[in-house]
Coordinates of N, CA and C in Angstrom, one line a residue:
D271 N 12.8 6.9 27.9 CA 13.5 7.2 26.7 C 13.4 6.9 25.6
I272 N 13.7 7.9 24.5 CA 13.4 7.7 23.3 C 14.7 7.5 22.4
K273 N 14.9 6.2 21.8 CA 16.1 6.1 20.9 C 15.8 5.7 19.5
T274 N 16.3 7.0 18.7 CA 16.0 6.9 17.2 C 17.1 6.0 16.4
G275 N 16.7 5.8 15.2 CA 17.9 5.4 14.4 C 18.0 3.9 14.8
V276 N 17.2 3.3 15.4 CA 17.4 1.9 15.8 C 16.7 0.9 15.2
T277 N 16.9 -0.1 14.5 CA 16.2 -1.1 14.0 C 16.1 -2.6 14.7
V278 N 14.8 -3.0 15.5 CA 14.8 -3.9 16.4 C 15.0 -5.1 15.2
G279 N 15.9 -6.2 15.5 CA 15.9 -7.3 14.7 C 17.3 -7.4 13.8
R280 N 17.9 -5.9 13.8 CA 19.3 -5.6 13.2 C 20.2 -5.3 14.1
D281 N 19.9 -3.9 14.9 CA 20.7 -3.3 15.7 C 20.7 -4.0 17.0
V282 N 19.3 -4.2 17.2 CA 18.8 -4.8 18.7 C 17.9 -6.0 18.6
T283 N 18.0 -6.9 19.4 CA 17.1 -7.9 19.7 C 16.4 -8.1 20.7
I284 N 15.0 -8.5 20.9 CA 14.2 -8.6 22.0 C 15.0 -9.5 23.1
S285 N 16.1 -10.4 22.7 CA 16.7 -11.3 23.5 C 18.1 -10.6 24.1
D286 N 18.7 -9.5 23.7 CA 19.2 -8.5 24.0 C 18.8 -7.6 24.9
L287 N 17.7 -7.2 24.7 CA 16.8 -6.5 25.9 C 16.7 -7.2 27.1
S288 N 16.2 -8.1 26.9 CA 16.0 -9.0 27.9 C 16.9 -9.1 28.8
E289 N 18.4 -9.5 28.4 CA 19.3 -9.7 29.0 C 19.7 -8.6 29.6
R290 N 19.2 -7.2 29.2 CA 19.5 -5.9 29.9 C 18.7 -5.9 31.1
G291 N 17.6 -6.5 31.1 CA 16.7 -6.3 32.4 C 15.5 -6.0 32.0
Y292 N 15.1 -5.7 30.8 CA 13.7 -5.6 30.2 C 12.7 -6.7 30.4
R293 N 11.3 -6.6 30.9 CA 10.7 -7.5 30.8 C 9.6 -7.7 30.2
A294 N 9.1 -6.3 29.6 CA 8.0 -6.4 29.0 C 8.1 -5.6 27.5
F295 N 7.6 -6.0 26.3 CA 7.7 -5.5 25.2 C 6.7 -5.0 24.2
F296 N 6.3 -4.3 23.8 CA 5.2 -3.8 23.0 C 5.6 -3.6 21.4
L297 N 5.0 -4.1 20.5 CA 5.5 -3.8 19.0 C 4.2 -3.3 18.5
A298 N 4.6 -2.2 18.1 CA 3.6 -0.9 17.4 C 4.3 -0.7 16.3
I299 N 4.7 -1.5 15.1 CA 5.4 -1.2 14.1 C 4.4 -0.8 13.0
G300 N 3.1 -0.7 13.0 CA 2.2 -0.3 12.1 C 2.1 -1.4 10.9
A301 N 1.9 -0.9 9.6 CA 1.6 -1.4 8.2 C 2.4 -0.6 7.2
H302 N 3.6 -0.6 7.0 CA 4.2 0.5 6.3 C 4.5 0.0 4.8
Q303 N 4.9 -1.4 4.9 CA 5.6 -1.7 3.7 C 4.4 -1.9 2.6
N304 N 4.6 -1.5 1.4 CA 3.8 -1.5 0.4 C 3.8 -2.9 -0.1
I305 N 2.3 -3.3 -0.8 CA 2.3 -4.5 -1.7 C 2.6 -4.1 -3.0
S306 N 3.4 -4.9 -3.5 CA 3.7 -4.9 -5.1 C 2.6 -5.2 -6.0
L307 N 2.9 -5.0 -7.1 CA 1.7 -5.5 -8.1 C 2.2 -6.8 -8.8
E308 N 3.5 -7.0 -8.6 CA 4.1 -8.3 -9.3 C 3.9 -8.5 -10.9
I309 N 4.1 -7.1 -11.4 CA 3.9 -7.0 -12.9 C 5.2 -6.7 -13.5
P310 N 5.6 -6.9 -14.6 CA 6.8 -6.4 -15.2 C 6.9 -4.9 -15.3
G311 N 8.1 -4.1 -14.7 CA 8.4 -2.9 -14.9 C 8.2 -2.4 -13.8
E312 N 8.0 -2.6 -12.5 CA 7.8 -2.1 -11.4 C 9.3 -1.6 -10.9
D313 N 10.4 -2.2 -11.6 CA 11.4 -1.4 -11.2 C 12.0 -0.2 -11.8
L314 N 11.3 0.2 -12.6 CA 11.5 1.3 -13.5 C 11.7 2.5 -12.8
E315 N 12.4 3.5 -13.2 CA 12.6 4.9 -12.5 C 11.5 5.6 -12.7
G316 N 10.7 6.2 -11.8 CA 9.3 6.9 -11.9 C 8.2 5.9 -11.2
V317 N 8.6 4.8 -10.7 CA 7.5 3.8 -10.2 C 7.6 3.9 -9.0
V318 N 6.9 4.6 -8.0 CA 7.1 4.5 -6.4 C 5.8 4.2 -5.8
D319 N 6.1 3.5 -4.3 CA 4.8 3.4 -3.9 C 4.1 4.4 -3.2
A320 N 3.0 4.3 -2.6 CA 2.1 5.4 -2.3 C 2.7 5.9 -0.8
V321 N 3.1 5.0 0.1 CA 3.9 5.4 1.1 C 5.0 6.3 1.1
S322 N 6.0 6.0 0.4 CA 7.0 6.8 0.1 C 6.6 8.0 -0.9
L323 N 5.9 8.1 -1.6 CA 5.6 9.3 -2.2 C 4.8 10.3 -1.3
L324 N 4.1 9.9 -0.4 CA 3.3 10.7 0.5 C 4.3 11.2 1.3
F325 N 5.3 10.6 1.9 CA 6.6 11.0 2.7 C 7.1 12.1 2.2
A326 N 7.4 11.7 0.8 CA 8.3 12.6 0.0 C 7.8 13.9 -0.3
L327 N 6.5 13.9 -0.6 CA 5.9 15.1 -1.4 C 5.2 16.2 0.3
N328 N 5.0 15.5 1.7 CA 4.9 16.2 2.6 C 6.1 16.5 3.5
L329 N 7.0 15.7 3.3 CA 8.5 16.0 4.2 C 9.4 16.5 3.6
K330 N 9.7 16.5 2.4 CA 11.0 16.8 1.6 C 10.9 18.0 0.7
V331 N 11.4 19.0 1.1 CA 11.5 20.3 0.2 C 12.1 19.9 -1.2
G332 N 11.2 20.4 -2.1 CA 11.8 20.2 -3.6 C 11.2 19.1 -4.2
A333 N 10.6 18.0 -3.5 CA 10.1 17.1 -4.1 C 8.9 17.3 -5.0
S334 N 9.1 16.8 -6.2 CA 8.2 16.8 -7.5 C 7.8 15.5 -8.0
V335 N 6.7 15.6 -8.9 CA 6.1 14.5 -9.3 C 6.2 14.9 -11.0
G336 N 5.5 13.9 -12.0 CA 5.6 14.1 -13.3 C 4.4 14.9 -13.6
E337 N 4.5 14.9 -14.8 CA 3.2 15.6 -15.6 C 2.2 14.8 -16.1
N338 N 2.3 13.6 -15.9 CA 1.4 12.6 -16.6 C 1.4 11.5 -15.5
V339 N 0.6 11.4 -14.4 CA 0.7 10.5 -13.1 C -0.5 9.7 -13.2
V340 N 0.0 8.2 -13.2 CA -1.2 7.5 -12.9 C -1.1 6.6 -11.5
V341 N -2.2 6.6 -10.8 CA -2.3 6.0 -9.6 C -3.0 4.9 -9.7
I342 N -2.4 3.6 -9.0 CA -3.3 2.4 -9.2 C -3.7 1.8 -7.9
G343 N -4.9 1.9 -7.7 CA -5.4 1.6 -6.5 C -6.9 2.1 -6.3
G344 N -7.5 1.8 -5.3 CA -8.9 2.2 -5.1 C -9.3 2.4 -3.6
G345 N -8.2 2.6 -2.7 CA -8.4 2.5 -1.3 C -8.0 4.0 -1.0
N346 N -7.8 4.3 0.3 CA -7.8 5.8 0.5 C -6.4 6.2 0.7
S347 N -5.3 5.4 0.6 CA -4.0 5.7 0.4 C -3.8 6.2 -1.4
A348 N -4.6 5.4 -2.0 CA -4.6 5.9 -3.4 C -5.3 7.1 -3.5
I349 N -6.4 7.5 -3.3 CA -7.3 8.8 -3.1 C -6.1 9.7 -2.7
D350 N -5.4 9.4 -1.3 CA -4.8 10.5 -0.9 C -3.6 10.8 -1.7
S351 N -3.0 9.6 -2.2 CA -1.9 10.0 -3.3 C -2.4 10.8 -4.4
A352 N -3.4 10.4 -5.3 CA -3.6 11.4 -6.2 C -4.3 12.8 -6.1
R353 N -4.8 12.8 -4.7 CA -5.3 14.2 -4.6 C -4.0 15.2 -4.0
T354 N -3.0 14.8 -3.4 CA -1.9 15.4 -3.2 C -1.0 15.6 -4.6
I355 N -1.1 14.5 -5.2 CA -0.2 14.9 -6.5 C -0.7 15.9 -7.4
K356 N -2.2 15.8 -7.4 CA -2.8 17.0 -8.2 C -2.5 18.3 -7.8
R357 N -2.2 18.5 -6.5 CA -2.2 20.0 -5.9 C -0.5 20.1 -6.3
R358 N 0.2 19.2 -6.6 CA 1.5 19.7 -6.8 C 2.0 19.7 -8.3
S359 N 1.0 19.1 -9.1 CA 1.4 19.0 -10.7 C 0.3 19.6 -11.5
K360 N 0.9 20.4 -12.6 CA 0.1 20.9 -13.5 C -0.6 20.0 -14.6
G361 N 0.1 18.8 -14.4 CA -0.4 17.6 -15.7 C -1.8 17.0 -15.1
S362 N -2.0 15.8 -16.0 CA -3.1 14.9 -15.6 C -2.7 13.9 -14.5
V363 N -3.6 13.4 -13.7 CA -3.8 12.7 -12.8 C -4.7 11.5 -12.9
T364 N -4.5 10.1 -13.0 CA -5.4 9.3 -13.5 C -5.4 8.0 -12.5
M365 N -6.5 7.5 -12.0 CA -6.5 6.4 -11.1 C -7.0 5.4 -12.0
L366 N -6.4 4.1 -11.5 CA -7.1 2.8 -12.2 C -7.3 2.1 -11.2
Y367 N -8.7 1.4 -11.3 CA -9.3 0.5 -10.3 C -9.8 -0.6 -11.1
R368 N -9.5 -2.0 -10.4 CA -10.0 -3.0 -11.2 C -11.7 -3.4 -11.0
R369 N -12.1 -2.5 -10.1 CA -13.7 -2.8 -9.7 C -14.3 -1.6 -10.0
T370 N -15.7 -1.8 -9.7 CA -16.6 -0.3 -10.0 C -16.3 0.7 -8.7
A371 N -17.1 1.7 -8.9 CA -17.4 2.7 -8.0 C -17.8 2.2 -6.5
E372 N -18.7 1.2 -6.9 CA -19.5 0.7 -5.5 C -18.3 0.0 -4.6
E373 N -17.3 -0.6 -5.4 CA -16.6 -1.5 -4.7 C -15.2 -0.9 -3.8
M374 N -15.3 0.5 -4.2 CA -14.0 0.9 -3.8 C -14.1 1.3 -2.2
T375 N -13.0 1.1 -1.6 CA -12.8 1.0 -0.3 C -12.6 2.3 0.4
A376 N -12.1 3.2 -0.2 CA -12.0 4.6 0.0 C -13.1 5.6 0.3
V377 N -13.1 6.3 1.2 CA -14.2 7.2 2.0 C -15.0 7.8 0.5
E378 N -16.1 7.7 0.8 CA -16.9 8.3 -0.7 C -16.9 9.6 -0.8
E379 N -16.5 10.3 0.4 CA -16.7 11.8 0.4 C -15.3 12.3 -0.5
E380 N -14.0 11.5 -0.2 CA -12.9 11.7 -0.7 C -13.0 11.5 -2.1
V381 N -13.4 10.5 -2.7 CA -13.7 10.1 -4.1 C -14.5 11.4 -4.9
E382 N -15.6 11.6 -4.4 CA -16.2 12.7 -4.7 C -15.3 13.9 -4.7
E383 N -14.6 14.7 -4.0 CA -13.6 15.7 -3.7 C -12.5 15.5 -4.9
A384 N -12.0 14.1 -5.0 CA -11.1 14.0 -6.1 C -11.4 14.1 -7.2
L385 N -12.8 13.6 -7.8 CA -13.5 14.0 -9.1 C -13.5 15.5 -9.3
K386 N -13.9 16.2 -8.4 CA -14.1 17.5 -8.1 C -12.9 18.5 -8.6
E387 N -11.6 17.7 -8.0 CA -10.5 18.3 -8.2 C -10.0 17.9 -9.8
G388 N -10.6 17.3 -10.6 CA -10.1 16.8 -11.9 C -9.2 15.7 -12.1
I389 N -9.3 14.8 -11.1 CA -8.6 13.5 -11.2 C -9.8 12.8 -11.8
S390 N -9.1 11.8 -12.8 CA -10.0 11.0 -13.8 C -9.8 9.3 -13.1
I391 N -10.9 8.7 -13.1 CA -10.8 7.3 -12.3 C -11.0 6.4 -13.6
E392 N -10.3 5.3 -13.7 CA -10.3 4.7 -14.8 C -11.1 3.2 -14.2
Y393 N -12.6 3.0 -14.0 CA -12.9 1.7 -13.4 C -13.0 0.5 -14.3
L394 N -13.1 -0.8 -13.6 CA -12.9 -2.1 -14.2 C -11.6 -1.9 -15.2
T395 N -10.3 -1.4 -14.4 CA -9.1 -1.5 -15.3 C -8.0 -2.1 -14.7
Q396 N -7.2 -2.8 -15.2 CA -6.1 -3.5 -14.5 C -5.0 -3.5 -15.3
P397 N -3.7 -3.2 -14.4 CA -2.6 -2.9 -15.1 C -1.8 -4.3 -15.3
V398 N -1.3 -4.4 -16.4 CA -0.6 -5.8 -16.7 C 0.8 -5.7 -17.0
E399 N 1.4 -4.3 -17.3 CA 2.5 -4.2 -17.5 C 3.0 -2.8 -17.4
I400 N 4.3 -2.4 -16.6 CA 4.4 -0.8 -16.8 C 5.6 -0.7 -17.6
L401 N 5.2 0.0 -18.8 CA 5.9 0.3 -19.7 C 7.4 1.2 -19.8
G402 N 8.5 1.1 -20.4 CA 9.7 2.1 -20.2 C 10.2 1.9 -21.4
D403 N 11.4 2.9 -21.3 CA 12.3 2.9 -22.1 C 13.6 2.5 -21.9
G404 N 13.6 1.2 -20.7 CA 14.9 0.7 -20.4 C 15.5 1.1 -19.0
Q405 N 15.0 2.5 -18.8 CA 15.2 3.0 -17.5 C 13.8 3.7 -16.8
Q406 N 13.5 4.7 -17.6 CA 12.4 5.7 -17.0 C 11.0 5.0 -17.7
V407 N 10.2 5.3 -16.7 CA 8.5 4.6 -17.0 C 8.0 5.7 -18.1
T408 N 7.4 4.9 -19.0 CA 6.6 6.0 -20.3 C 5.1 5.4 -20.4
G409 N 4.9 4.5 -19.8 CA 3.1 4.1 -20.1 C 3.1 2.9 -19.0
I410 N 1.6 2.5 -19.3 CA 0.9 1.2 -18.8 C 0.3 0.6 -19.8
R411 N 0.5 -0.9 -19.8 CA -0.2 -1.6 -20.5 C -1.4 -2.1 -19.6
C412 N -2.9 -1.9 -20.2 CA -3.8 -2.1 -19.0 C -4.7 -2.9 -19.7
Q413 N -5.6 -3.9 -19.1 CA -6.8 -4.8 -19.5 C -7.9 -4.5 -18.8
R414 N -9.2 -4.3 -19.5 CA -10.4 -4.1 -18.9 C -11.1 -5.4 -18.3
M415 N -11.7 -5.2 -17.2 CA -12.1 -6.0 -16.4 C -13.6 -6.2 -16.4
K416 N -14.3 -7.3 -16.0 CA -15.7 -7.6 -15.7 C -15.8 -8.1 -14.3
L417 N -16.9 -7.9 -13.8 CA -17.1 -8.7 -12.4 C -17.7 -9.9 -12.4
G418 N -16.9 -10.8 -11.7 CA -17.6 -12.0 -11.9 C -18.4 -12.8 -10.6
E419 N -17.9 -13.6 -10.2 CA -18.6 -14.4 -8.7 C -18.3 -13.7 -7.6
I420 N -19.0 -13.8 -6.4 CA -18.6 -13.0 -5.3 C -17.3 -13.6 -4.5
D421 N -16.4 -13.0 -4.1 CA -15.2 -13.4 -3.7 C -15.3 -13.3 -2.2
A422 N -14.2 -14.0 -1.3 CA -14.1 -14.2 0.0 C -14.5 -12.9 0.8
D423 N -14.3 -11.7 0.4 CA -14.4 -10.5 1.0 C -15.6 -9.8 0.6
G424 N -16.6 -10.7 -0.2 CA -18.0 -10.3 -0.1 C -18.3 -9.5 -1.4
R425 N -17.2 -9.2 -2.1 CA -17.0 -8.3 -3.4 C -17.0 -9.3 -4.6
R426 N -17.5 -8.8 -5.7 CA -17.6 -9.7 -6.9 C -16.2 -9.8 -7.4
R427 N -15.6 -10.6 -7.8 CA -14.1 -10.8 -8.3 C -14.1 -10.4 -9.7
P428 N -13.1 -9.4 -9.7 CA -12.9 -8.7 -11.3 C -12.0 -10.2 -12.1
E429 N -12.7 -10.1 -13.3 CA -12.0 -10.8 -14.4 C -11.4 -10.2 -15.7
P430 N -10.6 -10.8 -16.2 CA -10.1 -10.1 -17.4 C -10.9 -10.3 -18.6
I431 N -10.9 -9.0 -19.3 CA -11.8 -9.5 -20.7 C -10.7 -9.6 -21.9
T432 N -11.4 -10.7 -22.5 CA -10.0 -11.3 -23.3 C -10.0 -10.1 -24.5
G433 N -9.0 -9.8 -25.0 CA -8.8 -8.7 -26.0 C -8.9 -7.4 -25.8
S434 N -9.2 -7.1 -24.5 CA -9.5 -5.7 -24.2 C -8.2 -5.0 -24.0
E435 N -6.9 -5.2 -24.0 CA -5.7 -4.7 -23.8 C -5.5 -3.1 -24.5
F436 N -5.0 -2.4 -24.0 CA -4.8 -0.9 -24.4 C -3.4 -0.4 -23.6
A437 N -2.9 0.6 -24.0 CA -1.8 1.4 -23.4 C -2.2 2.8 -23.1
I438 N -1.9 3.2 -21.9 CA -2.0 5.0 -21.5 C -0.5 5.3 -21.3
D439 N -0.4 6.7 -21.5 CA 1.0 7.3 -21.3 C 1.1 7.5 -19.8
A440 N 2.3 7.5 -19.2 CA 2.7 8.1 -17.9 C 4.2 8.0 -18.0
D441 N 4.3 9.2 -16.8 CA 5.8 9.5 -16.8 C 6.1 9.4 -15.2
H442 N 4.9 8.8 -14.3 CA 5.1 8.7 -13.0 C 4.0 7.8 -12.7
V443 N 4.4 6.6 -12.1 CA 3.2 5.7 -11.4 C 3.5 5.6 -10.1
V444 N 2.5 5.4 -9.5 CA 2.2 5.4 -8.1 C 1.3 4.0 -7.6
I445 N 1.8 3.0 -6.9 CA 1.4 1.9 -6.7 C 0.6 2.0 -5.5
A446 N -0.5 2.1 -5.1 CA -1.1 2.1 -3.9 C -2.4 0.9 -4.0
I447 N -2.1 -0.1 -3.9 CA -3.0 -1.3 -3.6 C -3.0 -1.8 -2.3
G448 N -2.4 -1.0 -1.5 CA -2.5 -1.7 0.1 C -1.0 -1.9 0.6
Q449 N -0.9 -1.8 2.1 CA 0.0 -2.1 2.9 C 0.0 -3.1 3.8
R450 N 1.2 -3.8 4.4 CA 1.4 -4.5 5.2 C 2.4 -4.4 6.3
P451 N 2.2 -5.2 7.3 CA 3.3 -5.2 8.4 C 4.6 -5.5 7.7
N452 N 5.8 -4.9 7.9 CA 7.1 -5.4 7.7 C 7.9 -6.5 8.8
S453 N 6.8 -7.2 9.2 CA 7.1 -8.1 10.6 C 8.4 -9.2 10.4
S454 N 8.8 -9.2 9.3 CA 10.1 -10.2 9.2 C 11.2 -9.5 9.5
V455 N 11.2 -8.3 9.5 CA 12.7 -7.6 9.6 C 12.7 -7.5 11.6
L456 N 12.0 -7.9 12.4 CA 12.0 -8.3 13.6 C 13.1 -9.3 14.2
N457 N 12.9 -10.3 13.1 CA 14.1 -11.4 13.1 C 13.5 -12.1 14.5
M458 N 12.2 -12.3 14.7 CA 11.8 -13.1 15.8 C 11.2 -14.5 15.6
R459 N 12.0 -15.6 15.6 CA 11.5 -16.6 15.0 C 10.3 -17.5 15.7
A460 N 10.5 -17.2 17.2 CA 9.0 -17.7 17.9 C 8.0 -16.6 17.7
L461 N 7.8 -15.6 17.0 CA 6.8 -15.0 16.9 C 5.6 -15.4 15.9
N462 N 4.7 -15.4 16.3 CA 3.5 -16.2 15.3 C 2.9 -15.3 14.4
I463 N 3.2 -15.4 13.1 CA 3.1 -14.3 12.1 C 2.1 -15.1 11.2
D464 N 0.9 -14.3 10.5 CA 0.2 -14.7 9.7 C 0.9 -14.8 8.5
K465 N 1.1 -15.8 7.6 CA 1.8 -16.1 6.2 C 1.3 -15.3 5.2
D466 N 0.0 -15.2 5.4 CA -0.8 -14.2 4.1 C -0.6 -12.9 4.3
A467 N -0.9 -12.2 5.6 CA -1.1 -11.0 5.6 C 0.0 -10.3 6.4
A468 N 0.9 -11.2 6.7 CA 2.0 -10.6 7.4 C 2.0 -10.0 8.9
T469 N 0.6 -10.2 9.3 CA 0.2 -9.7 10.7 C 0.7 -10.6 12.1
V470 N 1.0 -9.7 12.9 CA 1.3 -10.5 14.3 C 0.3 -11.1 15.2
N471 N 0.2 -12.2 15.2 CA -0.9 -12.8 16.0 C -0.7 -12.6 17.5
A472 N -1.7 -12.1 18.1 CA -1.9 -11.5 19.7 C -3.2 -11.8 20.3
D473 N -3.1 -12.0 21.3 CA -4.3 -12.5 22.2 C -5.4 -11.2 22.2
P474 N -6.5 -11.5 21.5 CA -7.4 -10.3 21.4 C -7.7 -9.5 22.9
L475 N -7.6 -10.1 24.0 CA -7.7 -9.4 25.2 C -6.8 -8.7 26.0
T476 N -5.4 -9.7 25.9 CA -4.4 -9.5 26.7 C -3.3 -8.4 25.7
L477 N -3.6 -8.8 24.5 CA -2.2 -8.6 23.5 C -1.0 -8.9 23.6
E478 N -1.1 -10.1 24.2 CA 0.0 -10.8 24.3 C 0.4 -11.9 23.0
T479 N 1.6 -11.7 22.6 CA 1.9 -12.5 21.4 C 2.1 -13.9 21.8
T480 N 2.9 -14.9 21.0 CA 3.0 -16.0 21.2 C 4.3 -16.3 21.9
I481 N 5.0 -15.1 22.3 CA 6.0 -14.9 23.2 C 6.0 -14.2 24.4
P482 N 5.9 -14.9 25.7 CA 5.4 -14.3 26.9 C 6.5 -13.1 27.2
G483 N 5.5 -12.1 27.6 CA 6.2 -10.8 27.8 C 6.1 -10.0 26.4
V484 N 6.1 -10.7 25.3 CA 5.8 -9.5 24.2 C 4.4 -9.4 23.7
F485 N 4.1 -8.2 23.7 CA 2.7 -7.9 23.2 C 2.7 -6.7 21.8
A486 N 1.5 -6.8 21.3 CA 1.5 -6.0 20.0 C -0.1 -5.5 19.9
G487 N 0.2 -4.5 19.2 CA -1.3 -3.9 19.0 C -1.1 -2.9 17.5
G488 N -2.2 -2.2 17.2 CA -2.5 -1.2 16.0 C -2.4 -2.3 14.7
D489 N -1.9 -1.4 13.8 CA -2.2 -2.1 12.3 C -1.3 -3.4 12.1
C490 N -0.3 -3.5 13.0 CA 0.7 -4.6 12.8 C -0.1 -6.0 13.1
V491 N -1.1 -5.8 13.9 CA -2.1 -7.0 14.2 C -3.3 -6.9 13.5
T492 N -3.8 -5.8 13.3 CA -5.0 -5.8 12.5 C -5.0 -5.7 11.0
G493 N -3.8 -5.4 10.5 CA -3.5 -4.9 9.3 C -3.8 -3.5 8.9
P494 N -3.7 -3.2 7.9 CA -3.8 -1.6 7.5 C -5.4 -1.0 8.0
N495 N -5.4 -0.4 9.1 CA -6.7 0.0 9.5 C -7.0 1.4 9.9
N496 N -5.9 1.8 10.6 CA -6.5 3.3 11.4 C -5.4 4.4 10.6
V497 N -4.5 4.1 10.2 CA -3.7 5.4 9.7 C -3.0 5.1 8.2
V498 N -3.1 6.0 7.1 CA -2.4 5.9 5.9 C -1.5 7.4 6.1

């Protein structure tokens, strides 16, 4: 049976289902929650996350984008967003990435195709504030970066260059710096969840979590890896 419109943790709990006789559960919730920039202006109208934008442009009839769009990020979701927008907009599409092209995690062929389609990429650039008129986004204040020491992930850490701030115009901003599982909505206190990545900890062989009979797999365990 497939039941739609049901949020586990709100409409029903694992405990409820256990009382109904179910004995095994598999969590495959993916990693849909967008990671925020945590800078001023993210709540302005015209600022959206990559997953919401892709859903809207691919599934909603009449969905549109602005004439001057900025995509923040350097991964596959950022490239996918930029290319999708470019096909829907007659205006400019610019990507901001805080490292160099060599550090981009997006597929190289996708980046090349994006450049061929007329998408511009501002490397070593980090947004510090999303500007607006009090309601609608009007631009982004950015800062130039330089690469410093090697970080934990093996890439050189981007560091801000003092006095290098500048502003660019934008009427639509897409935040695409990554996703994470929204595991907190499950409302399962006994479930062991990684505090930093929000991923569910599961046995690599059996896939069983810290709750007996509850298993997990996919992006909610590995982090965003398989599907954008």
